[in-house]
Amino acid sequence: MSLPPADTPLYNHPLPEIEQWLLEKGCQQDRTERHCWSIQQPDWKAELCLDIDQLTVRYLQSNNDYAVQRSFKYSLSRQDIEDAVFAGP
């Protein structure tokens, strides 16, 4: 399955392709809340939730308290969202 061009708004991506993209970026899907994903990087970790009209990212501190929360509308391109989310808090 190939992704649309990176400058395509996220709302033009089928859900299976968004899920594949998140997997390729190192995210793991939550087993109970299937719309939520997590990622752990050496310097930060985050929870991503595919909400109705936006992607919500909660960056966590080491004690799992929320440090920063950001939301990105699906009208943004996949590249813009990728650059913002995976750069860290």
Short mmCIF file of C-alpha atoms in Angstrom, two decimals, residues 23-75:
data_model
loop_
_atom_site.label_atom_id
_atom_site.label_comp_id
_atom_site.label_asym_id
_atom_site.label_seq_id
_atom_site.Cartn_x
_atom_site.Cartn_y
_atom_site.Cartn_z
CA LEU A 23 3.51 2.20 12.02
CA GLU A 24 6.32 3.25 9.68
CA LYS A 25 7.05 6.23 11.95
CA GLY A 26 7.50 3.85 14.90
CA CYS A 27 4.09 4.24 16.55
CA GLN A 28 2.23 1.42 18.28
CA GLN A 29 -1.55 1.16 18.27
CA ASP A 30 -3.34 0.98 21.63
CA ARG A 31 -5.07 -2.38 22.04
CA THR A 32 -8.19 -1.01 23.73
CA GLU A 33 -8.48 2.52 22.32
CA ARG A 34 -7.85 1.71 18.66
CA HIS A 35 -7.88 5.37 17.62
CA CYS A 36 -4.87 6.08 19.88
CA TRP A 37 -1.22 5.40 19.21
CA SER A 38 1.97 5.84 21.20
CA ILE A 39 5.57 6.51 20.27
CA GLN A 40 8.74 6.57 22.31
CA GLN A 41 11.87 8.36 21.15
CA PRO A 42 15.15 8.69 23.05
CA ASP A 43 14.31 12.24 24.18
CA TRP A 44 10.49 12.17 24.38
CA LYS A 45 7.36 10.05 24.24
CA ALA A 46 3.85 10.87 23.11
CA GLU A 47 0.30 9.66 22.71
CA LEU A 48 -1.43 10.39 19.38
CA CYS A 49 -5.21 10.16 18.99
CA LEU A 50 -7.07 10.21 15.71
CA ASP A 51 -10.06 12.33 16.72
CA ILE A 52 -13.02 13.19 14.51
CA ASP A 53 -11.57 16.33 12.95
CA GLN A 54 -7.97 16.46 14.14
CA LEU A 55 -4.92 14.55 15.30
CA THR A 56 -4.26 15.27 18.97
CA VAL A 57 -0.74 14.73 20.31
CA ARG A 58 0.07 14.64 24.00
CA TYR A 59 3.77 14.70 24.77
CA LEU A 60 4.55 13.06 28.09
CA GLN A 61 7.09 13.82 30.77
CA SER A 62 9.13 11.03 32.29
CA ASN A 63 6.53 10.50 35.04
CA ASN A 64 3.80 10.10 32.36
CA ASP A 65 2.20 13.44 33.18
CA TYR A 66 1.14 15.41 30.13
CA ALA A 67 3.66 18.14 29.39
CA VAL A 68 2.40 19.55 26.08
CA GLN A 69 -0.73 18.94 24.02
CA ARG A 70 -1.05 19.96 20.37
CA SER A 71 -3.81 19.43 17.83
CA PHE A 72 -3.48 19.32 14.06
CA LYS A 73 -6.43 19.57 11.68
CA TYR A 74 -6.65 16.88 9.02
CA SER A 75 -6.65 19.66 6.41
#
